[in-house]
Short mmCIF file of C-alpha atoms and ligand atoms in Angstrom, two decimals:
data_model
loop_
_atom_site.label_atom_id
_atom_site.label_comp_id
_atom_site.label_asym_id
_atom_site.label_seq_id
_atom_site.Cartn_x
_atom_site.Cartn_y
_atom_site.Cartn_z
CA MET A 67 149.38 139.64 63.66
CA LYS A 68 149.48 141.66 60.45
CA ASN A 69 147.70 145.00 60.15
CA LYS A 70 147.96 145.42 56.45
CA ILE A 71 149.31 143.36 53.59
CA TRP A 72 149.91 144.01 49.90
CA VAL A 73 148.71 141.51 47.32
CA GLY A 74 149.10 142.00 43.63
CA THR A 75 149.92 140.60 40.27
CA ASN A 76 152.11 141.54 37.34
CA TRP A 77 150.41 140.47 34.14
CA LYS A 78 153.72 140.43 32.24
CA MET A 79 153.00 140.27 28.47
CA THR A 80 149.76 138.32 28.74
CA LYS A 81 146.64 140.47 28.43
CA THR A 82 145.21 142.67 25.68
CA ILE A 83 143.20 145.76 26.60
CA ARG A 84 139.95 143.88 26.17
CA GLU A 85 141.11 140.95 28.34
CA GLY A 86 142.55 143.32 30.91
CA LEU A 87 139.33 145.30 31.19
CA SER A 88 137.14 142.28 31.77
CA TYR A 89 139.61 140.93 34.38
CA THR A 90 139.66 144.30 36.13
CA GLU A 91 135.87 144.64 36.20
CA GLU A 92 135.68 141.27 37.92
CA LEU A 93 138.47 142.11 40.35
CA ILE A 94 136.80 145.38 41.34
CA SER A 95 133.67 143.53 42.34
CA ILE A 96 135.67 140.83 44.16
CA ALA A 97 137.48 143.60 46.05
CA GLU A 98 134.21 144.87 47.48
CA ASN A 99 134.02 141.76 49.63
CA ILE A 100 137.65 141.69 50.70
CA SER A 101 138.83 143.41 53.86
CA SER A 102 140.50 146.78 53.42
CA ASN A 103 143.54 145.41 55.28
CA ILE A 104 144.49 143.87 51.96
CA GLU A 105 145.91 146.46 49.57
CA LEU A 106 145.27 145.16 46.07
CA PHE A 107 147.27 146.01 42.97
CA ILE A 108 147.51 144.96 39.36
CA ILE A 109 150.32 145.68 36.93
CA PRO A 110 148.89 145.65 33.40
CA SER A 111 150.60 146.06 30.03
CA TYR A 112 151.37 149.66 29.01
CA THR A 113 148.66 149.67 26.34
CA ALA A 114 145.98 148.86 28.92
CA LEU A 115 147.08 151.38 31.57
CA VAL A 116 144.88 154.29 30.50
CA PRO A 117 141.54 152.42 30.21
CA ILE A 118 142.29 150.38 33.32
CA LYS A 119 143.14 153.46 35.34
CA LYS A 120 139.79 154.97 34.31
CA LEU A 121 137.96 151.81 35.27
CA THR A 122 139.64 151.58 38.68
CA SER A 123 139.58 155.26 39.59
CA ASN A 124 136.72 154.84 42.07
CA SER A 125 137.88 151.48 43.37
CA ARG A 126 140.54 150.40 45.82
CA VAL A 127 142.61 148.59 43.20
CA HIS A 128 146.02 150.25 42.71
CA ILE A 129 147.62 150.29 39.29
CA GLY A 130 151.28 149.72 38.51
CA SER A 131 153.53 149.80 35.46
CA GLN A 132 155.98 147.02 34.63
CA ASN A 133 158.96 149.29 34.09
CA MET A 134 159.90 152.95 33.63
CA HIS A 135 162.82 155.07 32.39
CA TRP A 136 164.37 157.48 34.90
CA GLU A 137 164.38 160.56 32.64
CA ASP A 138 161.29 162.71 32.14
CA GLN A 139 161.85 162.85 28.38
CA GLY A 140 164.49 162.42 25.73
CA ALA A 141 165.83 160.32 22.87
CA PHE A 142 165.12 156.90 24.43
CA THR A 143 163.17 154.97 21.79
CA GLY A 144 160.77 152.43 23.23
CA GLU A 145 160.91 153.77 26.77
CA ILE A 146 158.26 155.37 28.96
CA SER A 147 158.92 158.15 31.44
CA PRO A 148 157.81 158.93 35.00
CA LYS A 149 156.10 162.06 33.71
CA MET A 150 154.02 159.98 31.29
CA LEU A 151 153.06 157.44 33.94
CA ASP A 152 152.22 160.15 36.42
CA GLU A 153 149.91 161.72 33.85
CA ILE A 154 147.97 158.44 33.72
CA GLY A 155 147.79 158.28 37.50
CA VAL A 156 149.88 155.15 37.95
CA ASN A 157 150.45 154.40 41.66
CA ILE A 158 153.20 151.75 41.61
CA ILE A 159 156.34 151.29 39.52
CA GLU A 160 157.58 147.73 39.32
CA LEU A 161 161.36 147.73 38.91
CA GLY A 162 163.99 145.06 38.46
CA HIS A 163 161.80 142.03 37.83
CA SER A 164 164.10 139.10 37.09
CA GLU A 165 162.85 138.94 33.49
CA ARG A 166 163.89 142.58 32.99
CA ARG A 167 167.24 141.89 34.58
CA GLN A 168 167.79 138.73 32.55
CA TYR A 169 166.51 139.72 29.09
CA TYR A 170 166.97 143.50 29.10
CA ASN A 171 170.07 143.90 31.24
CA GLU A 172 168.34 146.02 33.85
CA ASN A 173 170.83 146.52 36.66
CA ASP A 174 170.82 147.81 40.22
CA GLU A 175 172.28 151.23 39.29
CA ASP A 176 169.52 151.83 36.73
CA ILE A 177 166.92 150.66 39.21
CA ASN A 178 168.28 153.12 41.76
CA LYS A 179 167.85 156.02 39.30
CA LYS A 180 164.31 154.83 38.56
CA VAL A 181 163.48 154.61 42.27
CA HIS A 182 164.52 158.25 42.76
CA SER A 183 162.56 159.43 39.70
CA GLY A 184 159.43 157.51 40.66
CA LEU A 185 159.51 158.95 44.18
CA LYS A 186 159.81 162.48 42.80
CA TYR A 187 156.39 161.95 41.25
CA GLY A 188 154.91 160.34 44.35
CA MET A 189 154.77 156.88 42.79
CA LYS A 190 155.61 153.85 44.87
CA PRO A 191 158.58 151.82 43.63
CA LEU A 192 158.16 148.06 43.94
CA VAL A 193 161.74 146.84 43.71
CA CYS A 194 162.21 143.17 42.85
CA ILE A 195 165.31 141.36 44.06
CA GLY A 196 166.32 137.72 44.03
CA GLU A 197 169.25 135.35 43.68
CA ASN A 198 169.59 132.88 40.81
CA ILE A 199 170.15 129.16 41.17
CA GLU A 200 173.95 129.32 40.74
CA GLN A 201 174.24 131.97 43.43
CA LYS A 202 172.11 129.88 45.75
CA ALA A 203 174.22 126.78 45.00
CA ASN A 204 177.38 128.76 45.76
CA GLY A 205 175.97 129.88 49.10
CA ILE A 206 176.05 133.58 48.21
CA SER A 207 172.31 134.35 48.18
CA LYS A 208 172.49 136.70 51.14
CA GLU A 209 175.50 138.58 49.78
CA MET A 210 173.72 139.06 46.44
CA LEU A 211 170.51 140.21 48.07
CA ALA A 212 172.29 142.60 50.42
CA ALA A 213 174.11 144.14 47.45
CA GLN A 214 170.91 144.45 45.40
CA LEU A 215 169.12 146.18 48.27
CA LYS A 216 172.00 148.51 49.00
CA VAL A 217 172.48 149.67 45.42
CA CYS A 218 168.79 149.83 44.43
CA LEU A 219 168.03 151.95 47.51
CA LYS A 220 171.20 154.07 47.44
CA ASP A 221 170.89 157.70 48.64
CA LEU A 222 167.29 157.42 49.82
CA THR A 223 166.33 159.27 52.97
CA GLU A 224 164.59 157.35 55.74
CA GLU A 225 161.37 159.06 54.76
CA GLN A 226 161.75 158.05 51.12
CA ALA A 227 162.62 154.48 52.05
CA GLN A 228 159.23 154.12 53.70
CA GLN A 229 157.55 154.79 50.34
CA VAL A 230 159.30 151.81 48.74
CA MET A 231 158.18 148.18 48.65
CA ILE A 232 160.51 145.25 48.12
CA ALA A 233 159.52 141.98 46.46
CA TYR A 234 161.82 139.07 47.19
CA GLU A 235 161.49 136.67 44.29
CA PRO A 236 164.12 133.94 44.04
CA VAL A 237 164.78 133.64 40.30
CA TRP A 238 164.68 129.83 40.51
CA ALA A 239 161.15 129.95 41.95
CA ILE A 240 159.57 132.11 39.24
CA GLY A 241 157.46 131.00 36.28
CA GLU A 242 156.64 127.71 34.54
CA SER A 243 159.98 126.09 35.35
CA GLY A 244 160.14 127.58 38.84
CA ILE A 245 160.40 125.44 41.95
CA PRO A 246 158.38 126.80 44.90
CA ALA A 247 160.70 127.79 47.76
CA ASP A 248 160.53 126.19 51.20
CA ALA A 249 158.78 128.39 53.72
CA THR A 250 161.74 127.98 56.11
CA TYR A 251 164.08 129.36 53.47
CA VAL A 252 161.75 132.28 52.73
CA SER A 253 161.51 133.01 56.43
CA GLU A 254 165.29 133.06 56.86
CA ILE A 255 165.73 135.36 53.86
CA HIS A 256 162.95 137.77 54.82
CA GLN A 257 164.38 138.08 58.31
CA PHE A 258 167.76 138.81 56.75
CA LEU A 259 166.25 141.41 54.41
CA ARG A 260 164.52 143.11 57.32
CA GLU A 261 167.85 143.32 59.17
CA GLN A 262 169.50 144.81 56.08
CA LEU A 263 166.75 147.40 55.71
CA MET A 264 167.14 148.36 59.35
CA ASN A 265 170.91 148.64 58.92
CA LEU A 266 170.34 150.97 56.01
CA PHE A 267 167.44 153.06 57.34
CA GLY A 268 167.14 152.43 61.08
CA ASP A 269 163.57 152.19 62.35
CA ALA A 270 162.26 153.34 58.98
CA GLY A 271 163.50 149.99 57.65
CA SER A 272 160.87 148.20 59.67
CA ALA A 273 158.11 150.04 57.78
CA VAL A 274 159.16 148.85 54.32
CA PRO A 275 156.72 146.19 53.07
CA LEU A 276 158.53 142.98 52.09
CA LEU A 277 156.50 140.98 49.58
CA TYR A 278 157.19 137.41 48.59
CA GLY A 279 156.81 136.08 45.05
CA GLY A 280 157.67 133.07 42.89
CA SER A 281 155.20 130.24 42.19
CA VAL A 282 152.83 131.43 44.89
CA ASN A 283 149.58 129.46 44.54
CA PHE A 284 146.49 128.37 46.43
CA ASP A 285 148.30 125.42 48.02
CA ASN A 286 151.29 127.30 49.38
CA PHE A 287 150.36 130.94 50.00
CA ILE A 288 149.27 130.48 53.62
CA GLU A 289 152.71 129.14 54.54
CA TYR A 290 154.32 132.22 53.05
CA ILE A 291 151.97 134.82 54.46
CA ASP A 292 152.29 133.33 57.94
CA ILE A 293 155.99 134.22 57.98
CA GLU A 294 156.63 137.17 60.28
CA ASP A 295 158.51 139.39 57.85
CA VAL A 296 156.31 138.68 54.85
CA ASN A 297 154.05 141.70 54.37
CA GLY A 298 152.45 140.71 51.11
CA LEU A 299 152.38 138.42 48.11
CA PHE A 300 153.39 139.12 44.53
CA ILE A 301 151.65 136.55 42.39
CA GLY A 302 152.02 135.71 38.70
CA ARG A 303 150.22 132.77 37.10
CA SER A 304 147.90 131.99 40.00
CA ALA A 305 146.39 135.47 39.83
CA TRP A 306 146.03 135.79 36.07
CA ASN A 307 142.48 134.56 36.09
CA THR A 308 140.08 136.11 38.52
CA GLU A 309 138.55 132.83 39.65
CA SER A 310 141.87 131.53 40.94
CA PHE A 311 142.83 134.94 42.38
CA GLU A 312 139.45 135.25 44.10
CA LYS A 313 139.92 131.89 45.83
CA ILE A 314 143.28 133.03 47.16
CA LEU A 315 141.95 136.42 48.27
CA HIS A 316 138.95 135.02 50.14
CA ARG A 317 141.00 132.37 51.89
CA LEU A 318 143.66 134.92 52.77
CA ASP A 319 141.12 137.37 54.13
CA GLU A 320 139.48 134.65 56.19
CA HIS A 321 142.84 133.41 57.46
CA LEU A 322 144.22 136.79 58.51
CA PHE A 323 141.38 139.19 59.09
CA ALA A 324 138.10 137.35 59.71
P1 PGA B 34 154.80 133.22 39.13
O1 PGA B 34 155.44 134.64 38.77
O2 PGA B 34 153.90 133.42 40.31
O3 PGA B 34 154.03 132.85 37.89
O4 PGA B 34 155.93 132.29 39.43
C1 PGA B 34 155.95 135.45 39.78
C2 PGA B 34 156.61 136.66 39.19
O5 PGA B 34 157.20 136.58 38.11
O6 PGA B 34 156.56 137.72 39.80
#
């Protein structure tokens, strides 16, 4: 039995303001018929954050940003600060997505600084972790994941840890060339992650939502959400048009909360 789950999508670099607004209008009306046990979030492009925040301000759709610097201000060309995102009213900060790690060298130490800064402003960090295919082949997935968790969440109090969400996204399962993971594998890893969180934060570790992501689609999401330690879904391509996202949301709602 799950009381509450988180379901959301990161748009990556796919939608203009205009496209984002029409998507969001549709999602807001879809959300009216979805149980409140499902916490919905979207993570638009930076340019769309302000108009989308305005549009969603009276709805239950949470808004996230795809990255953030840890400093409030300074000579960091091209970056955006927690103070700026807080001014917009952003609720969630996505950190450490595999594309950011791979193309922009984002590392666990930086993510840790960003987690602390985001929390200072009352924003919820959504920390993405995942092993790549070589690490999986070498049998070191768990070691990698344990290290990512430990460093990304370094020096958090138990109370702070409960404000964080983790998305487990195996790098080899993400995107066009991704291979959907076996539910048994996801179950084993999520159980392991829960143990690690409890080692780090005691009972507070059991309150940290663990989302699963990577090629989640209409045909496989039930298998993933039925796993005990999966507390939500982080969906890319299958949620980028509202029709496909709506199908998933209705089926999910029916499956878990009807
Ligand atoms: P995907 O993306 O669902 O399109 O594989 C997941 C992600 O990158 O978070």
